[in-house]
Amino acid sequence: MAYRMQRLWLTPFFRVCVRVGLPAFVLSFGTLLWLSDDARRAALLAQVDSVREAVESRPEFRVSVLQVTGASPALDSAIRKLLALNLPISSFDIDLEGARSRIGQLDAVAQVEMQVMSGGILEVRVVEREPRLIWRQGDELDLLDETGRRVARVLTRADRPDLPVITGEGANLATAEALEIMDAAEPVVDRVRGLVRVSDRRWDLVLDRDQRILLPAHDPVRALERLLALDKAEDLLNRDILSVDLRNPHRSTLRLAPNALRELRRAQGIETVENAL
């Protein structure tokens, strides 16, 4: 028996079981036996909670200031209202991922980052969407960025007189083309009233005096540039014209105002008869 026990002790697996497995089993069994009592288990959990609260309430983990950077005053106020933090608060009680997700859902927010800084500061760094267009839908006016994403709502056109207006079916889905047209219309930008999307396929550029430039569905920027070059040479758009139809790339059509049409006919020797129609 002594020989067999000596040979068994020389087995590595047996030595590990005796040196590690047996003490671990005794310790685990004793722990489970101790925790089987409800009173002792509740006292242990209370002690753990007490230690956790003591650590979380330490001054180095306390957040006392909410700092929002990169946001306009209106967006700053909206972010603070959305977070609704009762400061001071422990940093362990702030769900940064959840707060970041909620802020990212705001229309005016393009990017957001949150970080607890030293000194008890919760910093919210925001990249705000830049409004480029006003989208009119009936009586509603929405600000859109260059991608067509809604940024905010304005009450009147006078709130953002620096931005062009677009309207019509699908206008918000073609903002990139609308901005290209507005850039090309820079020589007459003071006269531009807005862009109208027609049948979700092409644009009409509306000027003051109710003048309208009917742009083609394909390559409208080039067509507009040709018209503006002609206007620079002939002062075309300052004449008594109602509309310029550029939809046919091979033939542009002018629609004259009634008075201009009568004068043209008289200059050509064509007598006209006025009537109520």
Short mmCIF file of C-alpha atoms in Angstrom, two decimals:
data_model
loop_
_atom_site.label_atom_id
_atom_site.label_comp_id
_atom_site.label_asym_id
_atom_site.label_seq_id
_atom_site.Cartn_x
_atom_site.Cartn_y
_atom_site.Cartn_z
CA MET A 1 0.00 0.00 0.00
CA ALA A 2 2.83 2.38 0.85
CA TYR A 3 4.46 1.64 -2.48
CA ARG A 4 1.24 2.30 -4.38
CA MET A 5 0.61 5.55 -2.52
CA GLN A 6 4.15 6.67 -3.31
CA ARG A 7 3.66 5.85 -7.00
CA LEU A 8 0.28 7.66 -6.98
CA TRP A 9 1.87 10.73 -5.37
CA LEU A 10 4.42 10.83 -8.14
CA THR A 11 1.57 11.23 -10.65
CA PRO A 12 1.31 14.98 -11.63
CA PHE A 13 -2.47 14.91 -11.93
CA PHE A 14 -2.89 13.45 -8.44
CA ARG A 15 -0.59 16.05 -6.90
CA VAL A 16 -2.56 18.88 -8.57
CA CYS A 17 -5.83 17.46 -7.34
CA VAL A 18 -4.54 17.20 -3.75
CA ARG A 19 -2.75 20.55 -3.64
CA VAL A 20 -5.29 22.63 -5.58
CA GLY A 21 -8.50 20.73 -6.14
CA LEU A 22 -9.07 19.55 -2.57
CA PRO A 23 -8.52 23.00 -0.93
CA ALA A 24 -10.65 24.66 -3.62
CA PHE A 25 -13.45 22.17 -3.03
CA VAL A 26 -13.32 22.66 0.75
CA LEU A 27 -13.28 26.45 0.36
CA SER A 28 -16.16 26.45 -2.16
CA PHE A 29 -18.24 24.09 -0.06
CA GLY A 30 -17.65 26.16 3.04
CA THR A 31 -18.56 29.37 1.22
CA LEU A 32 -21.77 27.89 -0.16
CA LEU A 33 -22.65 26.55 3.24
CA TRP A 34 -22.07 30.00 4.78
CA LEU A 35 -24.12 31.76 2.07
CA SER A 36 -26.99 29.32 2.44
CA ASP A 37 -28.16 31.40 5.39
CA ASP A 38 -30.40 34.30 4.20
CA ALA A 39 -29.34 36.65 6.98
CA ARG A 40 -25.61 36.22 6.31
CA ARG A 41 -26.17 36.60 2.55
CA ALA A 42 -28.16 39.83 3.01
CA ALA A 43 -25.49 41.22 5.35
CA LEU A 44 -22.78 40.48 2.75
CA LEU A 45 -24.74 42.18 -0.04
CA ALA A 46 -25.34 45.20 2.17
CA GLN A 47 -21.63 45.43 2.91
CA VAL A 48 -20.80 45.24 -0.82
CA ASP A 49 -23.33 47.99 -1.61
CA SER A 50 -21.89 50.12 1.15
CA VAL A 51 -18.37 49.79 -0.21
CA ARG A 52 -19.55 50.50 -3.76
CA GLU A 53 -21.45 53.63 -2.68
CA ALA A 54 -18.44 54.82 -0.71
CA VAL A 55 -16.23 54.48 -3.79
CA GLU A 56 -18.73 56.08 -6.20
CA SER A 57 -19.38 59.04 -3.90
CA ARG A 58 -15.72 59.98 -3.65
CA PRO A 59 -14.96 63.55 -4.83
CA GLU A 60 -12.80 62.40 -7.75
CA PHE A 61 -15.81 60.58 -9.26
CA ARG A 62 -18.31 63.39 -8.72
CA VAL A 63 -19.58 65.38 -11.75
CA SER A 64 -20.59 68.94 -10.90
CA VAL A 65 -20.47 70.78 -14.23
CA LEU A 66 -22.05 70.05 -17.63
CA GLN A 67 -20.08 71.70 -20.44
CA VAL A 68 -21.49 71.75 -24.00
CA THR A 69 -19.14 72.88 -26.78
CA GLY A 70 -19.76 73.43 -30.49
CA ALA A 71 -23.50 74.04 -30.12
CA SER A 72 -25.63 77.11 -30.71
CA PRO A 73 -27.55 78.52 -27.70
CA ALA A 74 -30.77 76.83 -28.83
CA LEU A 75 -29.08 73.44 -29.26
CA ASP A 76 -27.19 73.87 -25.98
CA SER A 77 -30.50 74.38 -24.18
CA ALA A 78 -32.05 71.37 -25.93
CA ILE A 79 -29.14 69.10 -24.93
CA ARG A 80 -29.28 70.16 -21.28
CA LYS A 81 -33.02 69.62 -21.22
CA LEU A 82 -32.65 66.21 -22.84
CA LEU A 83 -29.99 64.99 -20.38
CA ALA A 84 -31.84 66.40 -17.34
CA LEU A 85 -28.92 65.70 -15.00
CA ASN A 86 -29.41 66.48 -11.32
CA LEU A 87 -25.91 67.78 -10.59
CA PRO A 88 -23.78 66.99 -8.67
CA ILE A 89 -23.93 63.31 -9.57
CA SER A 90 -21.55 60.37 -9.55
CA SER A 91 -19.99 59.56 -12.90
CA PHE A 92 -20.96 55.92 -12.30
CA ASP A 93 -24.63 56.95 -12.47
CA ILE A 94 -24.30 58.49 -15.95
CA ASP A 95 -25.02 56.25 -18.93
CA LEU A 96 -22.64 57.86 -21.45
CA GLU A 97 -23.58 55.57 -24.34
CA GLY A 98 -27.31 56.07 -23.79
CA ALA A 99 -26.90 59.84 -23.44
CA ARG A 100 -24.75 59.99 -26.58
CA SER A 101 -27.38 58.04 -28.51
CA ARG A 102 -30.20 60.35 -27.40
CA ILE A 103 -28.26 63.49 -28.29
CA GLY A 104 -27.31 62.03 -31.68
CA GLN A 105 -31.02 61.71 -32.52
CA LEU A 106 -31.49 65.48 -32.39
CA ASP A 107 -32.00 66.91 -35.88
CA ALA A 108 -29.35 69.58 -35.52
CA VAL A 109 -26.59 67.21 -34.33
CA ALA A 110 -24.19 65.72 -36.87
CA GLN A 111 -21.67 64.22 -34.41
CA VAL A 112 -21.44 64.05 -30.63
CA GLU A 113 -18.81 62.89 -28.15
CA MET A 114 -19.10 62.72 -24.36
CA GLN A 115 -16.34 62.41 -21.78
CA VAL A 116 -15.96 62.88 -18.04
CA MET A 117 -13.03 65.26 -17.55
CA SER A 118 -10.93 65.92 -14.49
CA GLY A 119 -12.32 68.51 -12.13
CA GLY A 120 -15.83 67.03 -12.19
CA ILE A 121 -16.71 68.24 -15.72
CA LEU A 122 -18.94 66.27 -18.10
CA GLU A 123 -17.99 67.57 -21.55
CA VAL A 124 -20.36 67.19 -24.50
CA ARG A 125 -18.63 68.00 -27.81
CA VAL A 126 -21.10 68.57 -30.63
CA VAL A 127 -20.68 69.10 -34.36
CA GLU A 128 -23.81 70.94 -35.43
CA ARG A 129 -25.41 70.55 -38.84
CA GLU A 130 -25.07 73.68 -40.96
CA PRO A 131 -28.37 74.78 -42.55
CA ARG A 132 -27.99 75.52 -46.26
CA LEU A 133 -31.58 75.65 -47.53
CA ILE A 134 -35.11 76.43 -46.43
CA TRP A 135 -37.62 73.77 -47.44
CA ARG A 136 -41.17 75.07 -47.77
CA GLN A 137 -44.02 72.62 -47.33
CA GLY A 138 -47.25 74.55 -47.34
CA ASP A 139 -47.01 76.87 -44.35
CA GLU A 140 -44.13 74.96 -42.75
CA LEU A 141 -40.51 76.05 -43.18
CA ASP A 142 -37.72 73.59 -42.34
CA LEU A 143 -33.98 74.18 -42.44
CA LEU A 144 -32.02 71.52 -44.35
CA ASP A 145 -28.31 70.80 -44.47
CA GLU A 146 -26.43 69.99 -47.67
CA THR A 147 -27.50 66.33 -47.51
CA GLY A 148 -31.20 67.16 -47.16
CA ARG A 149 -31.28 66.28 -43.46
CA ARG A 150 -33.67 68.40 -41.41
CA VAL A 151 -31.89 70.73 -39.00
CA ALA A 152 -34.64 72.80 -37.40
CA ARG A 153 -37.87 74.65 -38.11
CA VAL A 154 -38.30 78.39 -38.57
CA LEU A 155 -41.49 80.36 -38.18
CA THR A 156 -41.05 82.87 -41.00
CA ARG A 157 -38.85 83.37 -44.06
CA ALA A 158 -37.46 86.49 -42.40
CA ASP A 159 -35.81 84.34 -39.71
CA ARG A 160 -33.17 83.19 -42.24
CA PRO A 161 -33.10 85.64 -45.16
CA ASP A 162 -29.57 84.46 -46.02
CA LEU A 163 -30.74 81.00 -47.15
CA PRO A 164 -32.46 80.14 -50.45
CA VAL A 165 -35.90 78.53 -50.48
CA ILE A 166 -36.77 75.26 -52.21
CA THR A 167 -40.20 73.74 -52.59
CA GLY A 168 -42.01 71.08 -54.58
CA GLU A 169 -42.26 67.32 -54.58
CA GLY A 170 -38.95 65.65 -53.74
CA ALA A 171 -37.12 68.95 -53.24
CA ASN A 172 -35.49 67.71 -50.03
CA LEU A 173 -34.08 64.69 -51.87
CA ALA A 174 -32.24 66.80 -54.46
CA THR A 175 -30.54 69.35 -52.22
CA ALA A 176 -27.09 68.71 -53.70
CA GLU A 177 -28.29 69.68 -57.18
CA ALA A 178 -30.20 72.65 -55.75
CA LEU A 179 -27.04 73.98 -54.12
CA GLU A 180 -25.10 73.58 -57.38
CA ILE A 181 -27.77 75.60 -59.19
CA MET A 182 -27.68 78.30 -56.52
CA ASP A 183 -23.89 78.51 -56.81
CA ALA A 184 -24.22 78.89 -60.59
CA ALA A 185 -26.87 81.61 -60.08
CA GLU A 186 -24.44 83.76 -58.10
CA PRO A 187 -24.48 86.61 -60.72
CA VAL A 188 -28.24 87.10 -60.14
CA VAL A 189 -28.42 85.89 -56.54
CA ASP A 190 -29.98 89.20 -55.42
CA ARG A 191 -32.95 88.48 -57.67
CA VAL A 192 -33.41 84.81 -56.79
CA ARG A 193 -36.54 84.01 -54.80
CA GLY A 194 -36.12 80.24 -54.75
CA LEU A 195 -36.20 76.92 -56.57
CA VAL A 196 -39.29 74.89 -57.38
CA ARG A 197 -38.99 71.14 -57.91
CA VAL A 198 -41.24 70.05 -60.79
CA SER A 199 -42.50 66.45 -60.96
CA ASP A 200 -39.54 65.34 -58.82
CA ARG A 201 -37.27 65.46 -61.88
CA ARG A 202 -36.20 69.04 -62.66
CA TRP A 203 -36.04 72.59 -61.25
CA ASP A 204 -37.54 76.00 -61.99
CA LEU A 205 -35.44 78.95 -60.85
CA VAL A 206 -37.79 81.71 -59.71
CA LEU A 207 -36.60 85.34 -59.83
CA ASP A 208 -38.23 88.54 -58.71
CA ARG A 209 -40.84 90.17 -60.96
CA ASP A 210 -42.28 86.64 -61.27
CA GLN A 211 -39.68 85.65 -63.82
CA ARG A 212 -39.07 81.94 -64.08
CA ILE A 213 -36.22 79.97 -65.65
CA LEU A 214 -37.29 76.45 -66.62
CA LEU A 215 -34.20 74.27 -66.27
CA PRO A 216 -33.73 70.88 -67.94
CA ALA A 217 -33.72 67.63 -66.02
CA HIS A 218 -30.19 66.81 -67.18
CA ASP A 219 -27.23 69.13 -66.60
CA PRO A 220 -29.25 72.14 -65.38
CA VAL A 221 -26.14 73.94 -64.13
CA ARG A 222 -24.58 74.12 -67.58
CA ALA A 223 -27.83 75.35 -69.11
CA LEU A 224 -28.10 78.08 -66.49
CA GLU A 225 -24.49 79.13 -67.01
CA ARG A 226 -25.13 79.56 -70.76
CA LEU A 227 -28.20 81.70 -70.03
CA LEU A 228 -26.30 83.88 -67.55
CA ALA A 229 -23.51 84.38 -70.08
CA LEU A 230 -26.13 85.57 -72.58
CA ASP A 231 -27.69 87.79 -69.94
CA LYS A 232 -24.30 89.37 -69.23
CA ALA A 233 -23.87 90.19 -72.91
CA GLU A 234 -27.46 91.14 -73.81
CA ASP A 235 -29.00 92.09 -70.43
CA LEU A 236 -31.70 89.53 -71.21
CA LEU A 237 -33.23 89.00 -67.78
CA ASN A 238 -33.82 92.70 -67.20
CA ARG A 239 -36.18 92.81 -70.16
CA ASP A 240 -39.96 92.35 -70.06
CA ILE A 241 -39.83 88.54 -70.04
CA LEU A 242 -42.04 86.17 -68.07
CA SER A 243 -40.02 82.99 -68.49
CA VAL A 244 -37.06 81.38 -70.21
CA ASP A 245 -37.53 77.72 -71.17
CA LEU A 246 -34.21 75.87 -71.29
CA ARG A 247 -35.64 72.35 -71.27
CA ASN A 248 -34.76 71.82 -74.93
CA PRO A 249 -30.95 72.06 -75.16
CA HIS A 250 -31.14 72.87 -78.88
CA ARG A 251 -33.72 75.64 -78.68
CA SER A 252 -34.42 78.05 -75.85
CA THR A 253 -37.85 79.66 -75.68
CA LEU A 254 -38.73 83.08 -74.30
CA ARG A 255 -42.17 83.96 -73.05
CA LEU A 256 -42.75 87.70 -73.26
CA ALA A 257 -45.01 89.75 -71.05
CA PRO A 258 -48.22 90.97 -72.77
CA ASN A 259 -46.98 94.57 -73.21
CA ALA A 260 -43.66 93.39 -74.61
CA LEU A 261 -45.43 91.05 -77.03
CA ARG A 262 -47.66 93.84 -78.37
CA GLU A 263 -44.68 96.13 -78.85
CA LEU A 264 -42.79 93.38 -80.69
CA ARG A 265 -45.72 92.77 -83.04
CA ARG A 266 -46.10 96.48 -83.73
CA ALA A 267 -42.36 96.72 -84.47
CA GLN A 268 -42.85 93.93 -86.98
CA GLY A 269 -45.79 95.75 -88.58
CA ILE A 270 -48.39 93.34 -87.23
CA GLU A 271 -51.59 95.08 -86.18
CA THR A 272 -53.20 93.75 -83.04
CA VAL A 273 -56.80 94.11 -81.89
CA GLU A 274 -57.40 94.58 -78.17
CA ASN A 275 -60.34 92.77 -76.65
CA ALA A 276 -61.50 91.59 -73.26
CA LEU A 277 -59.92 88.20 -73.79
#
